Amino acid sequence: MAYHSPRDPGFWDLEPEFLRPVQAACRPFDIDILHFVLGDPDDEHTPVAAVLRLPPGGVLARHAHPVVRFEVVVQGSIEAEGRTLLPGDVMISPAGEFYGPHVAGPEGCTTVEVFSSIRGTGNVVYDTDDGPQPTSYR
């Protein structure tokens, strides 16, 4: 059994080495992310949970993942597809479905995301004016 808290010093440094490029891609936007691999990291079917923290007014660009994604707001608020989501509210997106931009409320927002497969972690398709742009951070 392990216990971790975002209030603990070094919490955000617990990122697995092979996922640190994902974390590094978020840092220029003042976004914190920490992934918890829920099984064998070499098995593409292993699910992953991520704690994501956006600063006040922080923006997640419109994007999609190649796997099913479940996300619950645990602190603060976030504007998503014309709705204000509060703690306990849930977002679900099928594989390949674009979502966002999402904007954190005035107090910021912390969510927990669960990806159905490790393949969704770091593999992102951004929706740009030039069309879908696949990006892989791992």
C-alpha positions as a printed Julia matrix, in Angstrom:
138×3 Matrix{Float64}:
   0.0    0.0     0.0
   1.26   3.47   -0.84
  -0.19   6.86    0.05
   0.59  10.11   -1.77
  -0.74  13.65   -1.53
  -0.28  16.72   -3.75
   0.47  18.51   -0.45
   3.54  16.31    0.1
   6.93  17.76   -0.9
   8.11  15.98   -4.03
   4.65  14.66   -5.0
   4.96  15.86   -8.6
   8.46  14.34   -8.8
   7.05  10.8    -8.49
   6.53  10.67  -12.29
   7.86   7.4   -13.78
  11.06   8.07  -15.72
   9.63   6.92  -19.06
   6.69   9.36  -18.73
   8.73  12.43  -17.79
   8.59  13.77  -21.39
   4.79  14.01  -20.97
   5.26  15.92  -17.74
   7.9   18.16  -19.36
   5.49  19.02  -22.21
   2.94  20.28  -19.65
   5.3   22.41  -17.55
   5.62  25.38  -19.98
   1.85  25.82  -19.56
   2.13  25.75  -15.74
   0.27  22.41  -15.76
   1.29  19.7   -13.31
   0.67  16.05  -14.16
   1.61  12.85  -12.38
   0.9    9.4   -13.83
   0.27   6.22  -11.87
   0.75   3.1   -14.01
  -1.79   0.53  -12.81
   0.09  -2.62  -13.79
   2.89  -3.71  -16.11
   4.24  -0.66  -17.99
   5.32  -2.93  -20.86
   1.76  -4.24  -21.4
  -0.11  -1.91  -23.78
  -3.4   -2.87  -22.07
  -2.31  -1.55  -18.67
  -4.52   1.36  -17.53
  -3.02   4.59  -16.22
  -4.37   7.17  -13.78
  -3.12  10.75  -13.86
  -3.49  13.62  -11.41
  -3.69  16.85  -13.4
  -3.5   20.32  -11.86
  -4.24  23.47  -13.83
  -3.52  26.96  -12.49
  -6.3   29.58  -12.33
  -7.38  30.26  -15.91
  -5.11  27.47  -17.21
  -6.1   26.07  -20.59
  -5.98  22.54  -21.97
  -5.89  22.76  -25.77
  -8.41  20.85  -27.86
  -7.08  17.32  -28.32
  -7.89  13.6   -28.35
  -6.34  10.36  -27.09
  -6.33   6.98  -28.87
  -8.03   5.32  -25.86
 -11.12   5.77  -23.68
 -10.64   8.46  -21.04
 -12.52   8.99  -17.74
 -11.88  12.16  -15.71
 -13.32  13.43  -12.44
 -12.89  16.91  -10.98
 -11.55  16.68   -7.43
 -10.81  20.33   -6.62
 -11.72  23.73   -8.09
 -13.69  24.08  -11.3
 -13.23  23.82  -15.05
 -15.19  25.1   -18.05
 -15.71  22.21  -20.47
 -17.89  22.3   -23.58
 -20.07  25.1   -22.21
 -20.46  23.64  -18.72
 -18.84  24.48  -15.42
 -17.7   21.26  -13.81
 -17.21  21.1   -10.03
 -15.77  18.48   -7.65
 -17.43  15.13   -8.28
 -18.37  15.93  -11.89
 -17.18  13.45  -14.52
 -16.05  13.68  -18.14
 -15.8   10.62  -20.41
 -14.49  10.56  -23.96
 -14.31   7.63  -26.37
 -11.05   6.84  -28.13
 -10.27   9.44  -30.76
 -12.92  11.96  -29.67
 -11.67  15.55  -29.47
 -12.43  17.6   -26.37
 -11.5   21.06  -25.14
 -10.35  23.63  -24.9
 -10.98  23.35  -21.17
 -10.34  26.36  -18.95
  -9.68  26.15  -15.21
 -11.78  28.34  -12.95
 -10.46  31.24  -10.82
  -9.2   28.83   -8.13
  -7.58  26.44  -10.64
  -8.61  22.84  -11.06
  -7.33  19.4   -10.1
  -8.69  16.29  -11.81
  -7.96  12.59  -11.85
  -7.94  11.05  -15.32
  -7.99   7.34  -16.06
  -6.83   6.12  -19.46
  -8.07   2.67  -20.47
  -4.62   1.82  -21.79
  -1.09   3.09  -21.39
  -1.2    3.78  -25.16
  -3.21   6.91  -24.35
  -0.52   8.35  -22.13
   1.6   10.78  -24.07
  -0.05   9.98  -27.41
  -2.14  13.04  -28.21
  -3.76  14.35  -31.38
  -4.16  18.14  -31.33
  -6.99  19.75  -33.28
  -5.34  22.63  -35.14
  -6.3   25.01  -37.93
  -4.14  22.82  -40.2
  -6.06  19.69  -39.21
  -5.27  16.91  -36.69
  -1.63  16.9   -35.55
  -0.51  13.66  -33.83
   2.12  14.06  -31.12
   3.87  11.42  -29.05
   5.72  12.43  -25.91
   6.92   8.93  -25.03
